[in-house]
GROMACS .gro file of C-alpha atoms in nm:
model
  420
    1MET     CA    1   8.901   1.269  -4.917
    2VAL     CA    2   8.773   1.105  -5.215
    3ARG     CA    3   8.641   1.347  -5.482
    4LEU     CA    4   8.431   1.210  -5.691
    5SER     CA    5   8.215   1.295  -5.965
    6ALA     CA    6   7.763   1.341  -5.974
    7VAL     CA    7   7.798   1.027  -6.200
    8SER     CA    8   8.023   0.873  -5.911
    9LEU     CA    9   7.852   0.982  -5.600
   10LEU     CA   10   7.521   0.800  -5.712
   11ALA     CA   11   7.655   0.527  -5.793
   12LEU     CA   12   7.849   0.536  -5.442
   13VAL     CA   13   7.529   0.602  -5.287
   14GLY     CA   14   7.330   0.317  -5.402
   15ILE     CA   15   7.650   0.078  -5.325
   16LEU     CA   16   7.651   0.243  -4.995
   17SER     CA   17   7.256   0.234  -4.909
   18LEU     CA   18   7.252  -0.159  -4.800
   19THR     CA   19   7.488  -0.051  -4.532
   20GLN     CA   20   7.266   0.210  -4.383
   21THR     CA   21   6.993  -0.030  -4.397
   22ALA     CA   22   7.123  -0.265  -4.203
   23VAL     CA   23   7.137  -0.023  -3.917
   24HIS     CA   24   6.872   0.158  -3.940
   25ALA     CA   25   6.558  -0.132  -4.097
   26LYS     CA   26   6.544  -0.218  -3.719
   27GLN     CA   27   6.506   0.165  -3.584
   28HIS     CA   28   6.314   0.376  -3.861
   29VAL     CA   29   5.999   0.283  -4.106
   30PHE     CA   30   5.929   0.480  -4.400
   31GLU     CA   31   5.620   0.627  -4.551
   32VAL     CA   32   5.659   0.777  -4.861
   33VAL     CA   33   5.394   0.993  -4.832
   34ASP     CA   34   5.363   1.157  -5.119
   35SER     CA   35   5.606   1.359  -5.438
   36ALA     CA   36   5.727   1.583  -5.176
   37THR     CA   37   5.722   1.439  -4.833
   38ILE     CA   38   5.800   1.115  -4.625
   39CYS     CA   39   5.689   1.017  -4.200
   40SER     CA   40   5.931   0.829  -4.057
   41THR     CA   41   5.880   0.618  -3.704
   42ASP     CA   42   6.165   0.497  -3.552
   43ALA     CA   43   6.099   0.176  -3.290
   44THR     CA   44   5.933   0.432  -3.000
   45GLY     CA   45   5.622   0.476  -3.246
   46GLU     CA   46   5.708   0.836  -3.269
   47GLN     CA   47   5.606   0.938  -3.576
   48SER     CA   48   5.790   1.216  -3.774
   49CYS     CA   49   5.776   1.427  -4.128
   50TYR     CA   50   5.957   1.553  -4.276
   51PRO     CA   51   6.056   1.680  -4.690
   52ARG     CA   52   6.106   1.393  -4.919
   53MET     CA   53   6.379   1.621  -5.047
   54PHE     CA   54   6.721   1.666  -4.849
   55VAL     CA   55   6.771   2.099  -4.853
   56ALA     CA   56   7.088   2.127  -4.775
   57THR     CA   57   7.300   2.427  -4.600
   58ASP     CA   58   7.639   2.542  -4.505
   59GLU     CA   59   7.645   2.303  -4.213
   60PHE     CA   60   7.659   1.896  -4.225
   61GLN     CA   61   7.269   1.768  -4.136
   62VAL     CA   62   7.210   1.411  -4.083
   63ILE     CA   63   7.057   1.323  -4.441
   64LYS     CA   64   6.657   1.137  -4.260
   65PRO     CA   65   6.560   0.764  -4.372
   66GLY     CA   66   6.453   0.790  -4.749
   67GLN     CA   67   6.527   1.126  -4.880
   68ASP     CA   68   6.635   1.157  -5.207
   69ILE     CA   69   6.969   1.331  -5.234
   70PRO     CA   70   6.997   1.577  -5.494
   71PRO     CA   71   7.357   1.595  -5.692
   72GLY     CA   72   7.633   1.855  -5.608
   73LEU     CA   73   7.664   1.828  -5.230
   74HIS     CA   74   7.999   1.713  -4.988
   75VAL     CA   75   7.829   1.382  -4.887
   76GLN     CA   76   7.976   1.207  -4.562
   77ILE     CA   77   7.926   0.844  -4.472
   78ASP     CA   78   8.010   0.676  -4.195
   79MET     CA   79   8.148   0.293  -4.278
   80GLN     CA   80   8.116   0.189  -3.904
   81THR     CA   81   7.749   0.353  -3.815
   82GLY     CA   82   7.570   0.414  -4.205
   83LEU     CA   83   7.463   0.750  -4.046
   84ARG     CA   84   7.507   0.992  -4.396
   85MET     CA   85   7.536   1.372  -4.391
   86ALA     CA   86   7.614   1.637  -4.625
   87ARG     CA   87   7.622   1.986  -4.713
   88LEU     CA   88   7.648   2.239  -5.007
   89MET     CA   89   8.012   2.224  -5.132
   90PRO     CA   90   8.200   2.514  -5.044
   91ALA     CA   91   8.267   2.793  -5.299
   92ASP     CA   92   8.600   2.717  -5.437
   93ASP     CA   93   8.507   2.351  -5.550
   94LYS     CA   94   8.117   2.429  -5.658
   95ASP     CA   95   8.216   2.233  -5.951
   96GLU     CA   96   8.348   1.900  -5.791
   97ASN     CA   97   8.070   1.715  -5.621
   98GLY     CA   98   8.265   1.528  -5.298
   99LEU     CA   99   8.269   1.262  -5.091
  100ALA     CA  100   8.404   1.240  -4.715
  101LEU     CA  101   8.428   0.849  -4.616
  102VAL     CA  102   8.499   0.693  -4.264
  103SER     CA  103   8.718   0.444  -4.203
  104ASP     CA  104   8.697   0.316  -4.552
  105THR     CA  105   8.751   0.385  -4.902
  106ARG     CA  106   8.847   0.049  -5.121
  107ILE     CA  107   8.483   0.022  -5.337
  108VAL     CA  108   8.566   0.427  -5.470
  109LYS     CA  109   8.628   0.370  -5.837
  110ASP     CA  110   8.838   0.568  -6.051
  111VAL     CA  111   8.674   0.882  -6.097
  112GLU     CA  112   8.747   0.919  -6.501
  113GLU     CA  113   8.670   0.496  -6.529
  114GLU     CA  114   8.321   0.532  -6.357
  115GLU     CA  115   8.265   0.833  -6.620
  116GLU     CA  116   8.378   0.622  -6.897
  117GLU     CA  117   8.152   0.366  -6.801
  118GLU     CA  118   7.884   0.559  -6.759
  119GLU     CA  119   7.930   0.721  -7.146
  120ASN     CA  120   7.959   0.388  -7.299
  121LYS     CA  121   7.656   0.281  -7.060
  122ASP     CA  122   7.423   0.068  -7.375
  123THR     CA  123   7.084   0.280  -7.341
  124ARG     CA  124   6.844  -0.029  -7.303
  125PRO     CA  125   6.891  -0.208  -6.955
  126PRO     CA  126   7.197  -0.415  -6.876
  127ALA     CA  127   7.099  -0.780  -6.702
  128GLN     CA  128   7.114  -0.833  -6.371
  129THR     CA  129   7.469  -0.765  -6.225
  130TYR     CA  130   7.368  -0.787  -5.847
  131PRO     CA  131   7.356  -1.104  -5.626
  132HIS     CA  132   7.106  -1.294  -5.736
  133SER     CA  133   6.897  -1.351  -5.287
  134GLU     CA  134   6.688  -1.668  -5.282
  135LYS     CA  135   6.495  -1.501  -5.023
  136LEU     CA  136   6.353  -1.237  -5.274
  137GLN     CA  137   6.309  -1.499  -5.532
  138GLU     CA  138   6.030  -1.679  -5.289
  139TYR     CA  139   5.847  -1.319  -5.185
  140ILE     CA  140   5.804  -1.274  -5.589
  141ASP     CA  141   5.707  -1.615  -5.655
  142ARG     CA  142   5.479  -1.622  -5.375
  143LEU     CA  143   5.327  -1.306  -5.536
  144VAL     CA  144   5.314  -1.371  -5.918
  145ALA     CA  145   5.106  -1.724  -5.746
  146VAL     CA  146   4.895  -1.456  -5.602
  147ALA     CA  147   4.868  -1.291  -5.873
  148GLY     CA  148   4.780  -1.585  -6.090
  149ALA     CA  149   4.558  -1.732  -5.929
  150PRO     CA  150   4.165  -1.594  -5.930
  151VAL     CA  151   4.116  -1.338  -5.624
  152ASP     CA  152   4.077  -1.487  -5.339
  153ARG     CA  153   4.002  -1.222  -4.993
  154THR     CA  154   4.102  -1.509  -4.728
  155GLN     CA  155   4.425  -1.426  -4.852
  156THR     CA  156   4.447  -1.092  -4.769
  157ASP     CA  157   4.670  -1.078  -4.566
  158GLY     CA  158   4.965  -1.338  -4.646
  159THR     CA  159   4.915  -1.130  -4.992
  160LEU     CA  160   4.961  -0.767  -4.759
  161GLN     CA  161   5.289  -0.949  -4.587
  162VAL     CA  162   5.384  -1.072  -4.933
  163LEU     CA  163   5.397  -0.747  -5.075
  164GLY     CA  164   5.480  -0.494  -4.751
  165GLU     CA  165   5.860  -0.742  -4.712
  166LEU     CA  166   5.902  -0.655  -5.165
  167GLU     CA  167   5.791  -0.281  -5.002
  168GLU     CA  168   6.057  -0.312  -4.764
  169LEU     CA  169   6.319  -0.476  -5.034
  170VAL     CA  170   6.306  -0.279  -5.289
  171HIS     CA  171   6.408  -0.001  -5.139
  172GLU     CA  172   6.778  -0.107  -5.178
  173THR     CA  173   6.871  -0.125  -5.527
  174ARG     CA  174   6.975  -0.453  -5.586
  175HIS     CA  175   6.669  -0.590  -5.449
  176ALA     CA  176   6.510  -0.356  -5.720
  177ASP     CA  177   6.701  -0.469  -5.982
  178GLN     CA  178   6.569  -0.789  -5.934
  179LEU     CA  179   6.238  -0.811  -5.907
  180LEU     CA  180   6.199  -0.565  -6.250
  181HIS     CA  181   6.412  -0.807  -6.499
  182ASP     CA  182   6.190  -1.066  -6.334
  183THR     CA  183   5.947  -1.113  -6.652
  184HIS     CA  184   5.614  -1.205  -6.387
  185ALA     CA  185   5.660  -0.959  -6.157
  186LEU     CA  186   5.558  -0.643  -6.262
  187PRO     CA  187   5.225  -0.781  -6.423
  188ALA     CA  188   5.171  -0.956  -6.120
  189LEU     CA  189   5.244  -0.582  -5.963
  190LEU     CA  190   5.033  -0.427  -6.232
  191ARG     CA  191   4.721  -0.705  -6.179
  192LEU     CA  192   4.679  -0.675  -5.850
  193SER     CA  193   4.687  -0.298  -5.835
  194SER     CA  194   4.386  -0.328  -6.071
  195PRO     CA  195   4.086  -0.192  -5.941
  196THR     CA  196   3.821  -0.356  -6.270
  197HIS     CA  197   4.037  -0.710  -6.230
  198THR     CA  198   3.815  -0.933  -6.310
  199PRO     CA  199   3.562  -1.083  -6.163
  200VAL     CA  200   3.656  -0.881  -5.865
  201PRO     CA  201   3.952  -0.651  -5.767
  202TRP     CA  202   4.151  -0.723  -5.456
  203PRO     CA  203   4.081  -0.489  -5.162
  204SER     CA  204   4.181  -0.152  -5.219
  205SER     CA  205   4.459  -0.249  -4.882
  206VAL     CA  206   4.658  -0.454  -5.155
  207ARG     CA  207   4.599  -0.298  -5.440
  208ARG     CA  208   4.718   0.056  -5.241
  209LEU     CA  209   5.033  -0.147  -5.163
  210SER     CA  210   5.053  -0.295  -5.472
  211SER     CA  211   5.135   0.005  -5.631
  212VAL     CA  212   5.364   0.117  -5.360
  213VAL     CA  213   5.605  -0.166  -5.458
  214LEU     CA  214   5.665  -0.066  -5.805
  215GLY     CA  215   5.657   0.336  -5.774
  216ALA     CA  216   5.974   0.215  -5.435
  217ALA     CA  217   6.129  -0.010  -5.710
  218VAL     CA  218   6.105   0.204  -5.974
  219GLN     CA  219   6.200   0.554  -5.843
  220ASN     CA  220   6.496   0.768  -5.890
  221ASN     CA  221   6.603   0.451  -6.123
  222HIS     CA  222   6.648   0.566  -6.507
  223ARG     CA  223   6.722   0.162  -6.603
  224LEU     CA  224   6.431   0.034  -6.392
  225GLN     CA  225   6.161   0.287  -6.502
  226ALA     CA  226   6.286   0.189  -6.843
  227ILE     CA  227   6.179  -0.154  -6.819
  228ALA     CA  228   5.828  -0.077  -6.696
  229TYR     CA  229   5.840   0.224  -6.949
  230ASN     CA  230   5.884  -0.091  -7.185
  231ALA     CA  231   5.649  -0.382  -7.063
  232GLY     CA  232   5.325  -0.080  -7.060
  233ALA     CA  233   5.286   0.029  -6.703
  234ILE     CA  234   5.214   0.318  -6.736
  235PRO     CA  235   4.874   0.280  -6.979
  236SER     CA  236   4.793   0.009  -6.726
  237LEU     CA  237   4.855   0.290  -6.397
  238LEU     CA  238   4.622   0.544  -6.570
  239ARG     CA  239   4.379   0.302  -6.617
  240SER     CA  240   4.372   0.183  -6.243
  241MET     CA  241   4.332   0.609  -6.148
  242VAL     CA  242   4.092   0.657  -6.308
  243ASP     CA  243   3.945   0.380  -6.211
  244GLU     CA  244   4.017   0.368  -5.880
  245THR     CA  245   3.741   0.448  -5.647
  246ASP     CA  246   3.926   0.459  -5.273
  247LEU     CA  247   4.126   0.828  -5.309
  248ARG     CA  248   4.403   0.698  -5.057
  249THR     CA  249   4.479   0.362  -5.307
  250THR     CA  250   4.445   0.659  -5.642
  251GLY     CA  251   4.672   0.907  -5.453
  252LYS     CA  252   4.902   0.533  -5.425
  253HIS     CA  253   4.853   0.463  -5.815
  254ILE     CA  254   4.937   0.817  -5.831
  255PHE     CA  255   5.327   0.746  -5.699
  256ALA     CA  256   5.346   0.480  -5.880
  257LEU     CA  257   5.334   0.679  -6.234
  258SER     CA  258   5.528   0.961  -6.056
  259ALA     CA  259   5.755   0.695  -6.017
  260LEU     CA  260   5.794   0.580  -6.330
  261VAL     CA  261   5.791   0.926  -6.505
  262ARG     CA  262   6.003   1.190  -6.323
  263GLY     CA  263   6.344   1.238  -6.523
  264HIS     CA  264   6.203   0.974  -6.802
  265GLY     CA  265   6.175   1.184  -7.151
  266ALA     CA  266   6.038   0.852  -7.347
  267ALA     CA  267   5.784   0.834  -7.053
  268LEU     CA  268   5.659   1.176  -7.015
  269VAL     CA  269   5.545   1.178  -7.390
  270GLN     CA  270   5.379   0.873  -7.337
  271PHE     CA  271   5.192   0.968  -7.031
  272ALA     CA  272   5.086   1.341  -7.186
  273GLU     CA  273   4.989   1.113  -7.492
  274LEU     CA  274   4.768   0.921  -7.332
  275GLY     CA  275   4.541   1.175  -7.240
  276GLY     CA  276   4.740   1.152  -6.882
  277LEU     CA  277   4.765   1.505  -6.810
  278ARG     CA  278   4.454   1.576  -6.890
  279MET     CA  279   4.332   1.316  -6.635
  280LEU     CA  280   4.490   1.472  -6.396
  281ARG     CA  281   4.279   1.747  -6.439
  282GLU     CA  282   3.978   1.519  -6.462
  283LEU     CA  283   3.999   1.403  -6.096
  284ASN     CA  284   3.920   1.689  -5.922
  285PRO     CA  285   3.922   1.516  -5.541
  286ILE     CA  286   3.798   1.766  -5.327
  287ALA     CA  287   3.475   1.771  -5.577
  288VAL     CA  288   3.364   1.377  -5.460
  289ALA     CA  289   3.441   1.420  -5.104
  290VAL     CA  290   3.107   1.301  -4.940
  291ASN     CA  291   3.207   1.259  -4.490
  292ASP     CA  292   3.486   1.422  -4.316
  293ASP     CA  293   3.714   1.169  -4.345
  294ASN     CA  294   3.684   1.130  -4.746
  295GLU     CA  295   3.772   1.535  -4.753
  296TYR     CA  296   4.058   1.482  -4.554
  297GLU     CA  297   4.206   1.237  -4.847
  298ALA     CA  298   4.049   1.468  -5.053
  299ARG     CA  299   4.318   1.696  -5.026
  300ARG     CA  300   4.603   1.534  -4.919
  301LEU     CA  301   4.543   1.350  -5.320
  302ASP     CA  302   4.462   1.655  -5.432
  303VAL     CA  303   4.816   1.822  -5.307
  304ARG     CA  304   4.991   1.516  -5.438
  305VAL     CA  305   4.806   1.607  -5.803
  306VAL     CA  306   4.924   1.963  -5.807
  307ARG     CA  307   5.275   1.886  -5.678
  308PHE     CA  308   5.299   1.587  -5.998
  309VAL     CA  309   5.180   1.761  -6.224
  310GLU     CA  310   5.480   2.074  -6.122
  311ASP     CA  311   5.699   1.791  -6.122
  312LEU     CA  312   5.551   1.739  -6.440
  313PHE     CA  313   5.579   2.048  -6.629
  314ASN     CA  314   5.979   2.136  -6.423
  315PRO     CA  315   6.201   2.073  -6.698
  316GLU     CA  316   6.490   1.956  -6.459
  317PHE     CA  317   6.332   1.647  -6.363
  318ASN     CA  318   6.238   1.553  -6.784
  319PRO     CA  319   6.487   1.596  -6.954
  320ASP     CA  320   6.548   1.504  -7.346
  321VAL     CA  321   6.146   1.567  -7.461
  322PRO     CA  322   6.201   1.511  -7.786
  323ARG     CA  323   6.146   1.878  -7.997
  324ASP     CA  324   5.743   1.747  -8.156
  325GLN     CA  325   5.603   1.672  -7.844
  326ALA     CA  326   5.706   2.045  -7.750
  327SER     CA  327   5.389   2.244  -7.790
  328MET     CA  328   5.120   1.925  -7.602
  329LEU     CA  329   5.284   2.007  -7.376
  330ALA     CA  330   5.242   2.385  -7.413
  331GLN     CA  331   4.900   2.288  -7.496
  332ASN     CA  332   4.839   2.123  -7.167
  333ALA     CA  333   5.060   2.411  -6.976
  334ALA     CA  334   4.798   2.621  -7.041
  335ALA     CA  335   4.473   2.424  -6.958
  336TRP     CA  336   4.689   2.361  -6.689
  337CYS     CA  337   4.742   2.774  -6.571
  338GLU     CA  338   4.371   2.797  -6.578
  339THR     CA  339   4.277   2.468  -6.376
  340LEU     CA  340   4.546   2.607  -6.090
  341ALA     CA  341   4.450   2.963  -6.104
  342THR     CA  342   4.056   2.882  -6.122
  343ARG     CA  343   4.115   2.650  -5.795
  344LEU     CA  344   4.321   2.852  -5.589
  345VAL     CA  345   4.062   3.099  -5.593
  346ASP     CA  346   3.831   2.888  -5.532
  347ALA     CA  347   3.995   2.694  -5.262
  348LEU     CA  348   3.848   2.628  -4.897
  349GLY     CA  349   4.027   2.620  -4.558
  350ASP     CA  350   4.312   2.290  -4.567
  351VAL     CA  351   4.287   1.990  -4.314
  352GLU     CA  352   4.329   2.132  -3.963
  353ASN     CA  353   4.551   2.033  -3.707
  354GLU     CA  354   4.365   1.678  -3.562
  355LYS     CA  355   4.510   1.459  -3.870
  356PRO     CA  356   4.875   1.203  -3.861
  357VAL     CA  357   4.915   1.406  -4.135
  358ALA     CA  358   4.867   1.735  -4.062
  359LEU     CA  359   4.874   2.099  -4.316
  360SER     CA  360   4.864   2.386  -4.156
  361ALA     CA  361   4.582   2.664  -4.285
  362TYR     CA  362   4.795   2.763  -4.568
  363SER     CA  363   4.933   2.410  -4.716
  364ARG     CA  364   4.731   2.339  -4.938
  365ARG     CA  365   4.698   2.672  -5.085
  366SER     CA  366   5.037   2.749  -5.094
  367THR     CA  367   5.126   2.379  -5.292
  368TYR     CA  368   4.892   2.604  -5.594
  369ALA     CA  369   4.998   2.934  -5.586
  370GLN     CA  370   5.415   2.686  -5.595
  371ALA     CA  371   5.285   2.560  -5.949
  372LEU     CA  372   5.111   2.802  -6.113
  373GLN     CA  373   5.432   3.069  -6.008
  374SER     CA  374   5.687   2.704  -6.192
  375LEU     CA  375   5.411   2.681  -6.446
  376LYS     CA  376   5.402   3.022  -6.529
  377ALA     CA  377   5.786   3.093  -6.491
  378ALA     CA  378   5.858   2.772  -6.696
  379TYR     CA  379   5.595   2.864  -7.047
  380PRO     CA  380   5.571   3.250  -7.016
  381SER     CA  381   5.373   3.259  -7.367
  382THR     CA  382   5.183   3.014  -7.277
  383CYS     CA  383   5.027   3.065  -6.932
  384LYS     CA  384   4.798   3.275  -6.922
  385LEU     CA  385   4.566   3.427  -6.629
  386PRO     CA  386   4.223   3.503  -6.605
  387GLN     CA  387   4.199   3.865  -6.613
  388ASP     CA  388   4.083   3.974  -6.304
  389PHE     CA  389   4.302   3.717  -6.102
  390SER     CA  390   4.650   3.973  -6.116
  391GLN     CA  391   4.399   4.232  -5.837
  392TRP     CA  392   4.245   3.901  -5.649
  393VAL     CA  393   4.666   3.747  -5.595
  394GLN     CA  394   4.748   4.149  -5.488
  395ASP     CA  395   4.390   4.112  -5.259
  396GLU     CA  396   4.520   3.793  -5.078
  397ILE     CA  397   4.868   3.891  -5.021
  398ALA     CA  398   4.695   4.201  -4.842
  399ARG     CA  399   4.524   3.899  -4.636
  400VAL     CA  400   4.734   3.653  -4.536
  401PRO     CA  401   4.822   3.757  -4.167
  402LYS     CA  402   5.202   3.787  -4.071
  403THR     CA  403   5.178   3.506  -3.828
  404GLY     CA  404   5.530   3.292  -3.841
  405ASP     CA  405   5.328   2.979  -4.023
  406GLU     CA  406   5.568   2.817  -4.232
  407SER     CA  407   5.335   2.767  -4.489
  408ALA     CA  408   5.184   3.095  -4.514
  409GLU     CA  409   5.471   3.281  -4.600
  410GLU     CA  410   5.583   3.031  -4.874
  411TYR     CA  411   5.237   3.102  -4.953
  412ARG     CA  412   5.280   3.504  -4.940
  413LEU     CA  413   5.615   3.458  -5.121
  414ALA     CA  414   5.488   3.221  -5.403
  415LEU     CA  415   5.192   3.493  -5.430
  416THR     CA  416   5.428   3.765  -5.480
  417GLU     CA  417   5.607   3.575  -5.755
  418LEU     CA  418   5.290   3.569  -5.918
  419ALA     CA  419   5.215   3.938  -5.914
  420TYR     CA  420   5.548   3.952  -6.123
   0.00000   0.00000   0.00000
């Protein structure tokens, strides 16, 4: 058994991710559906969806493909199979982060050495430190060439193939690092994702996957977030989000923005200063749905927006916001409290079970109520709810049936917390 700090745990999991990916790459293909959900397809074609954030208990559980691992857990990794499992730390070890390595501990650094490196780390993104991948560079060069040439829709399939390869590769930190340190790659992705690229944009499938590649590359990596932030990715993606005509693709632009902003204080401030929170309020995808399929995508996008907003106002995900920006965020929180309350009251029935990623009848309402409760808790003096909202909440609690539906129970709990 080896005990590591939180810094060491994250570093080690990043190093070991190559092992797990090599073992499971041919068994699972997973897609980040939104900021809270992942869907995985195994070798038989069977799909399962589960939370993006791993939820730990006192017993070891398997960490599913693509799941994020919160700090402070006891993580067990089998170096032979790449299988990862985690549980809550025992009560007598709460001040530590544990890691048990099965069969190989040679890559573990000394804890003090790891912490000293972290404390002395340059705040600027460091130069590339991973082995250079010629295969990845081939895909990057092809990407840059396509993005720099006039749009040729006969090349759509080839472009999607390149983007698909990149999306699979950048889940490994060493590949994401190489992609973001290529000075031509990020501008190429932003051009491909733009719905206003002149004289004509790429098809929505290309725009969508370009944003997925960018988001997958920078998520949970402060160094790579900083590179994208300094290169102007946030204003570019905001324009794409506002101008996008395809609802599903809009969701992927929001995924990329979420990956850039989450946990990066300067990026959050820029996002807010550029009007990002106002732009999200103005999207209101439900209002533009015109048919059944469009309505389904609109509801998925609506949930994605609300979850993104909840993350934006969560101090845990966005530390180090300058004090002089606090009032701006508080004002935005007030506006969003009113918006969420109004839309919650006006919410229609949710997506039924005939779709691939089914949502229960209370899933969307639950998302609204949870986000509103989070904003109220974080900004108690700013988040003022409508005068008659309290009575509506009481009536709604009584109306929700006790059926054992998980989303209904989550909805009732969030409403109960809103009532106090």
